[in-house]
Amino acid sequence: MFPDRLRELRKGRNITLENLAEEMNKHLEPGQKPNTAAQIGNWERGDRSPSYIEVRKLADFFNVSMDFLVGRAMSEKTDLSLLFLSGKEIDFNGKPLTDQQRFDIFQYVNAYLNPVSYTAEDDLRSNHQESLF
């Protein structure tokens, strides 16, 4: 389960093995050896298993729980806004969405969930400004 989840998370963010190793090495603790692309590739293939510290760093980097990463939790909350703004391909009714469609849907959902409320005073200001021009 862990190898599949790691590969899925990495590819979902369009990150290479090299980039992931670099990111993990940014926060090395004293005495820790740097991570390599080959090492992460071994984890993804299931040839080797990472230490607890490495799993924690991966979970923090991908913003998921360690339980999700190692397969003890079947689902993880998904931030819909991140999904629409990520580079991951999204299909709707079997058809891939274009970048513009993804952005438009993001805008629609955002407007629906975060409606802007106008007061009568806002209408007066708006009408007043329009009449000036």
The first five atom37 places (N, CA, C, CB, O) and aatype in JSON, in Angstrom:
{
  "aatype": [12, 13, 14, 3, 1, 10, 1, 6, 10, 1, 11, 7, 1, 2, 9, 16, 10, 6, 2, 10, 0, 6, 6, 12, 2, 11, 8, 10, 6, 14, 7, 5, 11, 14, 2, 16, 0, 0, 5, 9, 7, 2, 17, 6, 1, 7, 3, 1, 15, 14, 15, 18, 9, 6, 19, 1, 11, 10, 0, 3, 13, 13, 2, 19, 15, 12, 3, 13, 10, 19, 7, 1, 0, 12, 15, 6, 11, 16, 3, 10, 15, 10, 10, 13, 10, 15, 7, 11, 6, 9, 3, 13, 2, 7, 11, 14, 10, 16, 3, 5, 5, 1, 13, 3, 9, 13, 5, 18, 19, 2, 0, 18, 10, 2, 14, 19, 15, 18, 16, 0, 6, 3, 3, 10, 1, 15, 2, 8, 5, 6, 15, 10, 13],
  "atom_mask": [
    [1, 1, 1, 1, 1],
    [1, 1, 1, 1, 1],
    [1, 1, 1, 1, 1],
    [1, 1, 1, 1, 1],
    [1, 1, 1, 1, 1],
    [1, 1, 1, 1, 1],
    [1, 1, 1, 1, 1],
    [1, 1, 1, 1, 1],
    [1, 1, 1, 1, 1],
    [1, 1, 1, 1, 1],
    [1, 1, 1, 1, 1],
    [1, 1, 1, 0, 1],
    [1, 1, 1, 1, 1],
    [1, 1, 1, 1, 1],
    [1, 1, 1, 1, 1],
    [1, 1, 1, 1, 1],
    [1, 1, 1, 1, 1],
    [1, 1, 1, 1, 1],
    [1, 1, 1, 1, 1],
    [1, 1, 1, 1, 1],
    [1, 1, 1, 1, 1],
    [1, 1, 1, 1, 1],
    [1, 1, 1, 1, 1],
    [1, 1, 1, 1, 1],
    [1, 1, 1, 1, 1],
    [1, 1, 1, 1, 1],
    [1, 1, 1, 1, 1],
    [1, 1, 1, 1, 1],
    [1, 1, 1, 1, 1],
    [1, 1, 1, 1, 1],
    [1, 1, 1, 0, 1],
    [1, 1, 1, 1, 1],
    [1, 1, 1, 1, 1],
    [1, 1, 1, 1, 1],
    [1, 1, 1, 1, 1],
    [1, 1, 1, 1, 1],
    [1, 1, 1, 1, 1],
    [1, 1, 1, 1, 1],
    [1, 1, 1, 1, 1],
    [1, 1, 1, 1, 1],
    [1, 1, 1, 0, 1],
    [1, 1, 1, 1, 1],
    [1, 1, 1, 1, 1],
    [1, 1, 1, 1, 1],
    [1, 1, 1, 1, 1],
    [1, 1, 1, 0, 1],
    [1, 1, 1, 1, 1],
    [1, 1, 1, 1, 1],
    [1, 1, 1, 1, 1],
    [1, 1, 1, 1, 1],
    [1, 1, 1, 1, 1],
    [1, 1, 1, 1, 1],
    [1, 1, 1, 1, 1],
    [1, 1, 1, 1, 1],
    [1, 1, 1, 1, 1],
    [1, 1, 1, 1, 1],
    [1, 1, 1, 1, 1],
    [1, 1, 1, 1, 1],
    [1, 1, 1, 1, 1],
    [1, 1, 1, 1, 1],
    [1, 1, 1, 1, 1],
    [1, 1, 1, 1, 1],
    [1, 1, 1, 1, 1],
    [1, 1, 1, 1, 1],
    [1, 1, 1, 1, 1],
    [1, 1, 1, 1, 1],
    [1, 1, 1, 1, 1],
    [1, 1, 1, 1, 1],
    [1, 1, 1, 1, 1],
    [1, 1, 1, 1, 1],
    [1, 1, 1, 0, 1],
    [1, 1, 1, 1, 1],
    [1, 1, 1, 1, 1],
    [1, 1, 1, 1, 1],
    [1, 1, 1, 1, 1],
    [1, 1, 1, 1, 1],
    [1, 1, 1, 1, 1],
    [1, 1, 1, 1, 1],
    [1, 1, 1, 1, 1],
    [1, 1, 1, 1, 1],
    [1, 1, 1, 1, 1],
    [1, 1, 1, 1, 1],
    [1, 1, 1, 1, 1],
    [1, 1, 1, 1, 1],
    [1, 1, 1, 1, 1],
    [1, 1, 1, 1, 1],
    [1, 1, 1, 0, 1],
    [1, 1, 1, 1, 1],
    [1, 1, 1, 1, 1],
    [1, 1, 1, 1, 1],
    [1, 1, 1, 1, 1],
    [1, 1, 1, 1, 1],
    [1, 1, 1, 1, 1],
    [1, 1, 1, 0, 1],
    [1, 1, 1, 1, 1],
    [1, 1, 1, 1, 1],
    [1, 1, 1, 1, 1],
    [1, 1, 1, 1, 1],
    [1, 1, 1, 1, 1],
    [1, 1, 1, 1, 1],
    [1, 1, 1, 1, 1],
    [1, 1, 1, 1, 1],
    [1, 1, 1, 1, 1],
    [1, 1, 1, 1, 1],
    [1, 1, 1, 1, 1],
    [1, 1, 1, 1, 1],
    [1, 1, 1, 1, 1],
    [1, 1, 1, 1, 1],
    [1, 1, 1, 1, 1],
    [1, 1, 1, 1, 1],
    [1, 1, 1, 1, 1],
    [1, 1, 1, 1, 1],
    [1, 1, 1, 1, 1],
    [1, 1, 1, 1, 1],
    [1, 1, 1, 1, 1],
    [1, 1, 1, 1, 1],
    [1, 1, 1, 1, 1],
    [1, 1, 1, 1, 1],
    [1, 1, 1, 1, 1],
    [1, 1, 1, 1, 1],
    [1, 1, 1, 1, 1],
    [1, 1, 1, 1, 1],
    [1, 1, 1, 1, 1],
    [1, 1, 1, 1, 1],
    [1, 1, 1, 1, 1],
    [1, 1, 1, 1, 1],
    [1, 1, 1, 1, 1],
    [1, 1, 1, 1, 1],
    [1, 1, 1, 1, 1],
    [1, 1, 1, 1, 1],
    [1, 1, 1, 1, 1],
    [1, 1, 1, 1, 1],
    [1, 1, 1, 1, 1]
  ],
  "atom_positions": [
    [[0.83, -1.2, 0.0], [0.0, 0.0, 0.0], [0.87, 1.26, 0.0], [-0.94, 0.0, 1.21], [0.61, 2.18, -0.77]],
    [[1.91, 1.3, 0.86], [2.77, 2.48, 0.94], [3.4, 2.83, -0.41], [3.87, 2.26, 1.97], [3.34, 3.99, -0.81]],
    [[4.0, 1.86, -1.12], [4.62, 2.23, -2.4], [3.64, 2.89, -3.37], [5.23, 1.0, -3.05], [3.98, 3.87, -4.04]],
    [[2.42, 2.34, -3.44], [1.42, 2.91, -4.36], [1.01, 4.31, -3.94], [0.19, 2.01, -4.42], [0.88, 5.2, -4.78]],
    [[0.79, 4.5, -2.65], [0.38, 5.82, -2.17], [1.47, 6.86, -2.42], [0.03, 5.77, -0.67], [1.19, 7.98, -2.85]],
    [[2.72, 6.49, -2.16], [3.82, 7.42, -2.36], [3.92, 7.81, -3.83], [5.15, 6.8, -1.88], [4.03, 9.0, -4.16]],
    [[3.86, 6.83, -4.72], [3.95, 7.11, -6.16], [2.78, 7.98, -6.6], [3.97, 5.78, -6.97], [2.95, 8.93, -7.37]],
    [[1.59, 7.66, -6.12], [0.38, 8.41, -6.47], [0.5, 9.88, -6.03], [-0.86, 7.77, -5.82], [0.18, 10.79, -6.79]],
    [[0.95, 10.09, -4.81], [1.09, 11.46, -4.3], [2.15, 12.23, -5.08], [1.45, 11.44, -2.81], [1.95, 13.39, -5.43]],
    [[3.27, 11.58, -5.35], [4.36, 12.25, -6.06], [3.95, 12.6, -7.49], [5.62, 11.37, -6.09], [4.15, 13.73, -7.94]],
    [[3.38, 11.64, -8.19], [2.97, 11.89, -9.57], [1.8, 12.85, -9.65], [2.61, 10.57, -10.27], [1.68, 13.62, -10.6]],
    [[0.93, 12.82, -8.65], [-0.2, 13.75, -8.61], [0.25, 15.2, -8.53], [0.0, 0.0, 0.0], [-0.48, 16.1, -8.95]],
    [[1.42, 15.41, -7.99], [1.97, 16.77, -7.91], [3.0, 17.04, -9.0], [2.6, 17.01, -6.54], [3.64, 18.09, -9.01]],
    [[3.16, 16.09, -9.91], [4.14, 16.23, -10.99], [5.54, 16.51, -10.47], [3.71, 17.34, -11.95], [6.23, 17.4, -10.95]],
    [[5.94, 15.74, -9.47], [7.26, 15.91, -8.86], [8.12, 14.72, -9.28], [7.16, 16.02, -7.31], [7.68, 13.57, -9.2]],
    [[9.34, 14.99, -9.7], [10.27, 13.91, -10.04], [10.85, 13.33, -8.76], [11.4, 14.42, -10.97], [10.76, 13.93, -7.69]],
    [[11.45, 12.16, -8.89], [12.12, 11.55, -7.74], [13.22, 12.48, -7.22], [12.71, 10.17, -8.12], [13.41, 12.62, -6.01]],
    [[13.93, 13.11, -8.15], [15.02, 14.02, -7.77], [14.47, 15.22, -6.99], [15.77, 14.51, -9.03], [15.04, 15.62, -5.98]],
    [[13.37, 15.79, -7.48], [12.78, 16.94, -6.78], [12.3, 16.57, -5.39], [11.61, 17.51, -7.59], [12.48, 17.34, -4.44]],
    [[11.7, 15.4, -5.25], [11.22, 14.97, -3.93], [12.4, 14.78, -2.98], [10.42, 13.66, -4.05], [12.33, 15.17, -1.82]],
    [[13.49, 14.19, -3.48], [14.68, 14.01, -2.64], [15.21, 15.37, -2.18], [15.78, 13.23, -3.4], [15.57, 15.54, -1.02]],
    [[15.27, 16.33, -3.1], [15.74, 17.68, -2.75], [14.85, 18.3, -1.67], [15.77, 18.58, -4.0], [15.35, 18.89, -0.71]],
    [[13.54, 18.18, -1.84], [12.61, 18.75, -0.86], [12.79, 18.11, 0.52], [11.16, 18.58, -1.34], [12.78, 18.8, 1.54]],
    [[12.95, 16.79, 0.53], [13.12, 16.09, 1.81], [14.44, 16.47, 2.48], [13.06, 14.57, 1.59], [14.54, 16.46, 3.7]],
    [[15.45, 16.8, 1.67], [16.76, 17.14, 2.22], [16.83, 18.56, 2.76], [17.81, 16.95, 1.17], [17.81, 18.92, 3.41]],
    [[15.83, 19.37, 2.5], [15.83, 20.74, 2.99], [15.71, 20.81, 4.51], [14.7, 21.53, 2.35], [16.1, 21.81, 5.12]],
    [[15.18, 19.78, 5.12], [14.94, 19.8, 6.57], [15.65, 18.64, 7.26], [13.43, 19.74, 6.86], [15.08, 17.98, 8.13]],
    [[16.9, 18.4, 6.89], [17.66, 17.32, 7.51], [17.98, 17.66, 8.96], [18.95, 17.03, 6.72], [18.36, 18.79, 9.28]],
    [[17.83, 16.67, 9.8], [18.21, 16.84, 11.2], [19.67, 16.4, 11.34], [17.27, 16.01, 12.15], [20.17, 15.64, 10.52]],
    [[20.35, 16.89, 12.37], [21.76, 16.52, 12.55], [21.94, 15.0, 12.57], [22.3, 17.12, 13.85], [21.22, 14.28, 13.26]],
    [[22.91, 14.54, 11.81], [23.2, 13.11, 11.76], [22.4, 12.34, 10.72], [0.0, 0.0, 0.0], [22.68, 11.17, 10.48]],
    [[21.42, 12.98, 10.1], [20.61, 12.29, 9.08], [21.33, 12.3, 7.74], [19.23, 12.95, 8.94], [21.96, 13.28, 7.36]],
    [[21.23, 11.18, 7.04], [21.81, 11.1, 5.7], [20.82, 11.69, 4.71], [22.15, 9.62, 5.33], [19.61, 11.56, 4.89]],
    [[21.32, 12.35, 3.67], [20.41, 12.92, 2.67], [19.7, 11.81, 1.89], [21.18, 13.83, 1.7], [20.23, 10.72, 1.69]],
    [[18.5, 12.13, 1.45], [17.72, 11.2, 0.63], [18.17, 11.33, -0.82], [16.2, 11.48, 0.77], [18.63, 12.39, -1.26]],
    [[18.02, 10.23, -1.56], [18.37, 10.24, -2.98], [17.17, 9.8, -3.8], [19.59, 9.32, -3.26], [16.24, 9.18, -3.29]],
    [[17.21, 10.13, -5.09], [16.14, 9.71, -5.99], [16.08, 8.18, -6.05], [16.36, 10.29, -7.41], [14.99, 7.61, -6.09]],
    [[17.24, 7.53, -6.07], [17.28, 6.06, -6.12], [16.62, 5.45, -4.89], [18.73, 5.56, -6.25], [15.89, 4.46, -4.98]],
    [[16.88, 6.05, -3.73], [16.29, 5.56, -2.48], [14.76, 5.67, -2.53], [16.84, 6.35, -1.28], [14.06, 4.72, -2.16]],
    [[14.25, 6.8, -2.98], [12.8, 7.0, -3.06], [12.2, 6.05, -4.1], [12.46, 8.47, -3.41], [11.11, 5.53, -3.91]],
    [[12.92, 5.84, -5.2], [12.48, 4.86, -6.2], [12.36, 3.47, -5.6], [0.0, 0.0, 0.0], [11.42, 2.74, -5.92]],
    [[13.31, 3.1, -4.74], [13.23, 1.8, -4.05], [12.0, 1.72, -3.16], [14.49, 1.56, -3.21], [11.36, 0.67, -3.08]],
    [[11.66, 2.81, -2.5], [10.45, 2.84, -1.67], [9.21, 2.65, -2.53], [10.35, 4.17, -0.88], [8.3, 1.91, -2.17]],
    [[9.18, 3.35, -3.68], [8.0, 3.27, -4.56], [7.82, 1.88, -5.17], [8.1, 4.3, -5.68], [6.7, 1.45, -5.41]],
    [[8.92, 1.19, -5.42], [8.84, -0.17, -5.98], [8.61, -1.22, -4.89], [10.12, -0.49, -6.75], [8.31, -2.37, -5.2]],
    [[8.74, -0.81, -3.63], [8.57, -1.76, -2.54], [9.82, -2.58, -2.28], [0.0, 0.0, 0.0], [9.77, -3.56, -1.54]],
    [[10.96, -2.19, -2.88], [12.21, -2.91, -2.67], [12.79, -2.66, -1.28], [13.23, -2.51, -3.73], [13.43, -3.53, -0.69]],
    [[12.55, -1.47, -0.77], [13.02, -1.08, 0.56], [11.91, -0.34, 1.28], [14.31, -0.19, 0.47], [10.94, 0.11, 0.65]],
    [[12.05, -0.21, 2.59], [11.06, 0.52, 3.38], [11.74, 1.7, 4.07], [10.38, -0.41, 4.44], [12.85, 1.57, 4.57]],
    [[11.08, 2.85, 4.09], [11.66, 4.02, 4.75], [11.55, 3.9, 6.27], [10.98, 5.3, 4.26], [10.74, 3.14, 6.8]],
    [[12.38, 4.67, 6.95], [12.31, 4.72, 8.41], [11.09, 5.53, 8.82], [13.61, 5.33, 9.01], [10.45, 6.19, 8.0]],
    [[10.79, 5.47, 10.11], [9.69, 6.25, 10.66], [9.89, 7.74, 10.36], [9.56, 6.02, 12.18], [8.94, 8.43, 9.99]],
    [[11.12, 8.22, 10.52], [11.42, 9.64, 10.28], [11.15, 10.01, 8.83], [12.88, 9.96, 10.65], [10.61, 11.08, 8.55]],
    [[11.52, 9.13, 7.91], [11.31, 9.41, 6.49], [9.81, 9.42, 6.16], [12.03, 8.35, 5.62], [9.35, 10.27, 5.39]],
    [[9.06, 8.5, 6.74], [7.6, 8.48, 6.51], [6.98, 9.76, 7.05], [6.95, 7.24, 7.19], [6.1, 10.34, 6.42]],
    [[7.44, 10.2, 8.21], [6.93, 11.45, 8.79], [7.24, 12.64, 7.88], [7.53, 11.69, 10.19], [6.38, 13.5, 7.66]],
    [[8.45, 12.7, 7.34], [8.83, 13.79, 6.44], [7.98, 13.76, 5.16], [10.33, 13.71, 6.07], [7.55, 14.81, 4.67]],
    [[7.74, 12.57, 4.64], [6.9, 12.45, 3.44], [5.47, 12.89, 3.73], [6.91, 11.0, 2.91], [4.87, 13.63, 2.94]],
    [[4.93, 12.44, 4.85], [3.55, 12.82, 5.22], [3.44, 14.33, 5.38], [3.12, 12.11, 6.52], [2.47, 14.94, 4.93]],
    [[4.43, 14.93, 6.02], [4.42, 16.39, 6.18], [4.51, 17.09, 4.84], [5.58, 16.84, 7.09], [3.8, 18.06, 4.58]],
    [[5.39, 16.61, 3.98], [5.57, 17.24, 2.67], [4.28, 17.18, 1.85], [6.71, 16.56, 1.91], [3.89, 18.17, 1.23]],
    [[3.64, 16.01, 1.83], [2.43, 15.84, 1.02], [1.16, 16.28, 1.75], [2.29, 14.4, 0.6], [0.07, 16.24, 1.19]],
    [[1.31, 16.7, 3.0], [0.18, 17.17, 3.8], [-0.91, 16.09, 3.94], [-0.41, 18.43, 3.17], [-2.09, 16.36, 3.76]],
    [[-0.46, 14.89, 4.28], [-1.37, 13.78, 4.56], [-0.95, 13.17, 5.89], [-1.35, 12.7, 3.4], [0.14, 13.45, 6.39]],
    [[-1.8, 12.34, 6.44], [-1.44, 11.67, 7.7], [-0.5, 10.5, 7.4], [-2.7, 11.17, 8.45], [-0.49, 9.95, 6.29]],
    [[0.28, 10.14, 8.4], [1.15, 8.97, 8.25], [0.31, 7.71, 8.05], [2.08, 8.81, 9.47], [0.69, 6.82, 7.29]],
    [[-0.83, 7.63, 8.74], [-1.71, 6.47, 8.59], [-2.18, 6.32, 7.15], [-2.92, 6.6, 9.52], [-2.22, 5.21, 6.62]],
    [[-2.52, 7.43, 6.51], [-2.94, 7.37, 5.11], [-1.79, 6.91, 4.24], [-3.46, 8.74, 4.64], [-1.97, 6.05, 3.37]],
    [[-0.62, 7.46, 4.47], [0.54, 7.15, 3.64], [0.91, 5.67, 3.71], [1.72, 7.99, 4.06], [1.27, 5.08, 2.69]],
    [[0.84, 5.08, 4.89], [1.22, 3.67, 5.02], [0.05, 2.71, 4.81], [1.83, 3.43, 6.38], [0.24, 1.49, 4.87]],
    [[-1.15, 3.23, 4.57], [-2.27, 2.38, 4.24], [-3.16, 1.99, 5.39], [0.0, 0.0, 0.0], [-4.03, 1.14, 5.23]],
    [[-2.97, 2.58, 6.57], [-3.84, 2.26, 7.71], [-5.16, 3.01, 7.66], [-3.13, 2.57, 9.01], [-6.13, 2.6, 8.29]],
    [[-5.2, 4.08, 6.91], [-6.44, 4.83, 6.71], [-6.75, 4.77, 5.22], [-6.32, 6.34, 7.23], [-5.88, 5.01, 4.39]],
    [[-7.99, 4.46, 4.9], [-8.33, 4.26, 3.49], [-8.54, 5.55, 2.72], [-9.57, 3.43, 3.39], [-8.34, 5.59, 1.51]],
    [[-8.93, 6.59, 3.41], [-9.15, 7.83, 2.67], [-8.58, 8.99, 3.44], [-10.65, 8.06, 2.4], [-8.41, 8.94, 4.66]],
    [[-8.28, 10.01, 2.72], [-7.74, 11.23, 3.3], [-8.59, 12.36, 2.77], [-6.22, 11.43, 2.95], [-9.05, 12.32, 1.63]],
    [[-8.8, 13.36, 3.59], [-9.56, 14.51, 3.12], [-8.86, 15.11, 1.92], [-9.74, 15.57, 4.25], [-7.63, 15.17, 1.86]],
    [[-9.65, 15.54, 0.97], [-9.11, 16.19, -0.21], [-9.6, 17.62, -0.25], [-9.5, 15.44, -1.5], [-10.8, 17.88, -0.15]],
    [[-8.67, 18.54, -0.39], [-9.03, 19.94, -0.55], [-9.38, 20.14, -2.01], [-7.86, 20.91, -0.08], [-8.5, 20.11, -2.88]],
    [[-10.65, 20.35, -2.29], [-11.13, 20.46, -3.67], [-10.43, 21.58, -4.42], [-12.62, 20.69, -3.68], [-10.14, 21.45, -5.61]],
    [[-10.15, 22.69, -3.74], [-9.48, 23.8, -4.42], [-8.1, 23.38, -4.9], [-9.37, 25.02, -3.48], [-7.68, 23.77, -5.99]],
    [[-7.37, 22.59, -4.09], [-6.05, 22.13, -4.51], [-6.15, 21.18, -5.69], [-5.33, 21.46, -3.35], [-5.28, 21.18, -6.56]],
    [[-7.18, 20.37, -5.71], [-7.37, 19.45, -6.83], [-7.56, 20.21, -8.13], [-8.57, 18.53, -6.57], [-6.95, 19.87, -9.14]],
    [[-8.41, 21.24, -8.11], [-8.66, 22.01, -9.32], [-7.44, 22.81, -9.75], [-9.83, 22.94, -9.12], [-7.23, 23.03, -10.94]],
    [[-6.63, 23.24, -8.8], [-5.48, 24.08, -9.13], [-4.2, 23.27, -9.34], [-5.26, 25.1, -8.05], [-3.17, 23.83, -9.73]],
    [[-4.26, 21.97, -9.08], [-3.08, 21.12, -9.27], [-2.93, 20.8, -10.76], [-3.19, 19.81, -8.43], [-3.81, 21.1, -11.56]],
    [[-1.83, 20.2, -11.1], [-1.61, 19.81, -12.49], [-2.2, 18.45, -12.81], [0.0, 0.0, 0.0], [-2.1, 17.99, -13.95]],
    [[-2.8, 17.8, -11.83], [-3.35, 16.46, -12.02], [-4.54, 16.5, -12.97], [-3.76, 15.83, -10.68], [-5.4, 17.37, -12.86]],
    [[-4.59, 15.56, -13.91], [-5.69, 15.52, -14.87], [-6.99, 15.17, -14.15], [-5.41, 14.49, -15.99], [-7.03, 14.27, -13.31]],
    [[-8.04, 15.9, -14.49], [-9.36, 15.66, -13.92], [-10.32, 15.37, -15.06], [-9.85, 16.88, -13.05], [-10.37, 16.12, -16.04]],
    [[-11.07, 14.29, -14.94], [-12.08, 13.94, -15.93], [-13.46, 14.25, -15.37], [-11.97, 12.45, -16.35], [-13.68, 14.15, -14.17]],
    [[-14.37, 14.61, -16.26], [-15.77, 14.78, -15.89], [-16.58, 14.06, -16.94], [-16.17, 16.3, -15.78], [-16.51, 14.39, -18.13]],
    [[-17.36, 13.07, -16.52], [-18.13, 12.22, -17.44], [-17.25, 11.63, -18.53], [-19.27, 13.03, -18.07], [-17.65, 11.54, -19.69]],
    [[-16.06, 11.22, -18.14], [-15.16, 10.55, -19.07], [-14.35, 11.47, -19.97], [0.0, 0.0, 0.0], [-13.57, 10.99, -20.79]],
    [[-14.53, 12.78, -19.84], [-13.78, 13.72, -20.69], [-12.85, 14.55, -19.83], [-14.76, 14.64, -21.49], [-13.25, 15.05, -18.77]],
    [[-11.59, 14.71, -20.26], [-10.66, 15.52, -19.47], [-11.04, 17.0, -19.52], [-9.23, 15.33, -19.97], [-11.47, 17.51, -20.55]],
    [[-10.87, 17.67, -18.39], [-11.15, 19.11, -18.32], [-9.93, 19.89, -18.78], [-11.56, 19.53, -16.89], [-8.79, 19.52, -18.47]],
    [[-10.17, 20.97, -19.51], [-9.07, 21.86, -19.91], [-8.69, 22.7, -18.7], [-9.48, 22.76, -21.12], [-9.41, 22.75, -17.7]],
    [[-7.55, 23.37, -18.8], [-7.12, 24.26, -17.71], [-8.16, 25.35, -17.48], [-5.75, 24.89, -18.02], [-8.45, 25.7, -16.33]],
    [[-8.72, 25.89, -18.56], [-9.72, 26.95, -18.42], [-10.98, 26.42, -17.74], [-10.07, 27.54, -19.8], [-11.56, 27.1, -16.89]],
    [[-11.42, 25.22, -18.1], [-12.6, 24.63, -17.47], [-12.36, 24.38, -15.98], [-12.98, 23.31, -18.16], [-13.24, 24.62, -15.15]],
    [[-11.16, 23.91, -15.65], [-10.82, 23.68, -14.24], [-10.89, 24.98, -13.46], [-9.42, 23.05, -14.12], [-11.44, 25.03, -12.36]],
    [[-10.33, 26.04, -14.03], [-10.34, 27.34, -13.36], [-11.76, 27.86, -13.22], [-9.47, 28.34, -14.13], [-12.14, 28.38, -12.17]],
    [[-12.55, 27.73, -14.29], [-13.94, 28.19, -14.24], [-14.74, 27.45, -13.16], [-14.62, 28.01, -15.61], [-15.48, 28.07, -12.4]],
    [[-14.57, 26.14, -13.1], [-15.28, 25.35, -12.09], [-14.83, 25.77, -10.7], [-15.04, 23.83, -12.31], [-15.65, 25.9, -9.79]],
    [[-13.53, 25.98, -10.54], [-13.01, 26.47, -9.26], [-13.7, 27.77, -8.87], [-11.48, 26.66, -9.32], [-14.12, 27.94, -7.72]],
    [[-13.82, 28.7, -9.82], [-14.45, 29.99, -9.56], [-15.92, 29.82, -9.19], [-14.31, 30.91, -10.78], [-16.41, 30.47, -8.26]],
    [[-16.63, 28.95, -9.9], [-18.06, 28.72, -9.62], [-18.25, 28.14, -8.22], [-18.67, 27.76, -10.67], [-19.08, 28.62, -7.45]],
    [[-17.46, 27.12, -7.89], [-17.58, 26.49, -6.57], [-17.21, 27.49, -5.48], [-16.68, 25.22, -6.48], [-17.88, 27.56, -4.45]],
    [[-16.15, 28.24, -5.7], [-15.73, 29.24, -4.72], [-16.82, 30.29, -4.5], [-14.43, 29.92, -5.17], [-17.11, 30.66, -3.36]],
    [[-17.43, 30.76, -5.58], [-18.5, 31.76, -5.46], [-19.72, 31.16, -4.76], [-18.9, 32.29, -6.85], [-20.38, 31.84, -3.97]],
    [[-20.02, 29.89, -5.03], [-21.16, 29.23, -4.41], [-20.94, 29.05, -2.91], [-21.41, 27.87, -5.08], [-21.84, 29.31, -2.11]],
    [[-19.74, 28.62, -2.53], [-19.46, 28.35, -1.12], [-19.11, 29.59, -0.32], [-18.34, 27.36, -1.02], [-19.23, 29.6, 0.9]],
    [[-18.68, 30.63, -1.0], [-18.3, 31.88, -0.34], [-19.02, 33.05, -0.99], [-16.76, 32.09, -0.39], [-18.37, 33.91, -1.58]],
    [[-20.33, 33.09, -0.89], [-21.07, 34.16, -1.57], [-20.73, 35.53, -0.99], [-22.58, 33.92, -1.48], [-20.5, 35.69, 0.22]],
    [[-20.7, 36.49, -1.86], [-20.47, 37.87, -1.43], [-21.83, 38.47, -1.16], [-19.68, 38.71, -2.51], [-22.72, 38.43, -2.01]],
    [[-21.99, 39.01, 0.03], [-23.29, 39.6, 0.35], [-23.2, 41.11, 0.18], [-23.74, 39.23, 1.8], [-22.28, 41.76, 0.67]],
    [[-24.17, 41.64, -0.5], [-24.24, 43.08, -0.73], [-25.36, 43.66, 0.13], [-24.48, 43.39, -2.23], [-26.39, 43.03, 0.35]],
    [[-25.13, 44.84, 0.58], [-26.16, 45.53, 1.35], [-26.81, 46.57, 0.45], [-25.57, 46.19, 2.64], [-26.31, 46.87, -0.63]],
    [[-27.9, 47.1, 0.91], [-28.57, 48.16, 0.15], [-27.63, 49.35, -0.02], [-29.88, 48.61, 0.85], [-27.67, 50.03, -1.05]],
    [[-26.8, 49.6, 0.96], [-25.85, 50.71, 0.88], [-24.84, 50.48, -0.25], [-25.1, 50.88, 2.23], [-24.46, 51.42, -0.95]],
    [[-24.42, 49.22, -0.44], [-23.51, 48.9, -1.54], [-24.18, 49.19, -2.88], [-23.07, 47.43, -1.48], [-23.55, 49.69, -3.8]],
    [[-25.49, 48.87, -2.98], [-26.23, 49.14, -4.21], [-26.28, 50.63, -4.49], [-27.64, 48.58, -4.12], [-26.12, 51.07, -5.63]],
    [[-26.5, 51.42, -3.45], [-26.54, 52.87, -3.62], [-25.21, 53.4, -4.12], [-26.92, 53.55, -2.31], [-25.17, 54.23, -5.03]],
    [[-24.11, 52.91, -3.54], [-22.79, 53.35, -3.99], [-22.56, 52.94, -5.43], [-21.69, 52.77, -3.09], [-22.05, 53.72, -6.23]],
    [[-22.94, 51.71, -5.75], [-22.74, 51.21, -7.11], [-23.55, 52.03, -8.11], [-23.14, 49.73, -7.19], [-23.02, 52.44, -9.14]],
    [[-24.82, 52.29, -7.81], [-25.66, 53.09, -8.7], [-25.15, 54.51, -8.82], [-27.11, 53.09, -8.21], [-25.19, 55.1, -9.89]],
    [[-24.67, 55.04, -7.72], [-24.17, 56.41, -7.73], [-22.93, 56.51, -8.62], [-23.83, 56.88, -6.29], [-22.8, 57.45, -9.41]],
    [[-22.03, 55.54, -8.51], [-20.83, 55.56, -9.33], [-21.19, 55.41, -10.8], [-19.86, 54.46, -8.9], [-20.6, 56.08, -11.65]],
    [[-22.12, 54.55, -11.1], [-22.51, 54.36, -12.49], [-23.11, 55.63, -13.07], [-23.5, 53.21, -12.61], [-22.9, 55.94, -14.24]],
    [[-23.86, 56.37, -12.27], [-24.49, 57.58, -12.79], [-23.47, 58.69, -13.02], [-25.58, 58.06, -11.84], [-23.72, 59.61, -13.79]],
    [[-22.31, 58.61, -12.35], [-21.29, 59.63, -12.55], [-20.59, 59.47, -13.89], [-20.27, 59.56, -11.42], [-20.05, 60.43, -14.43]],
    [[-20.61, 58.31, -14.42], [-19.91, 58.07, -15.68], [-20.9, 58.06, -16.77], [-19.11, 56.76, -15.66], [-20.54, 57.87, -17.93]]
  ]
}
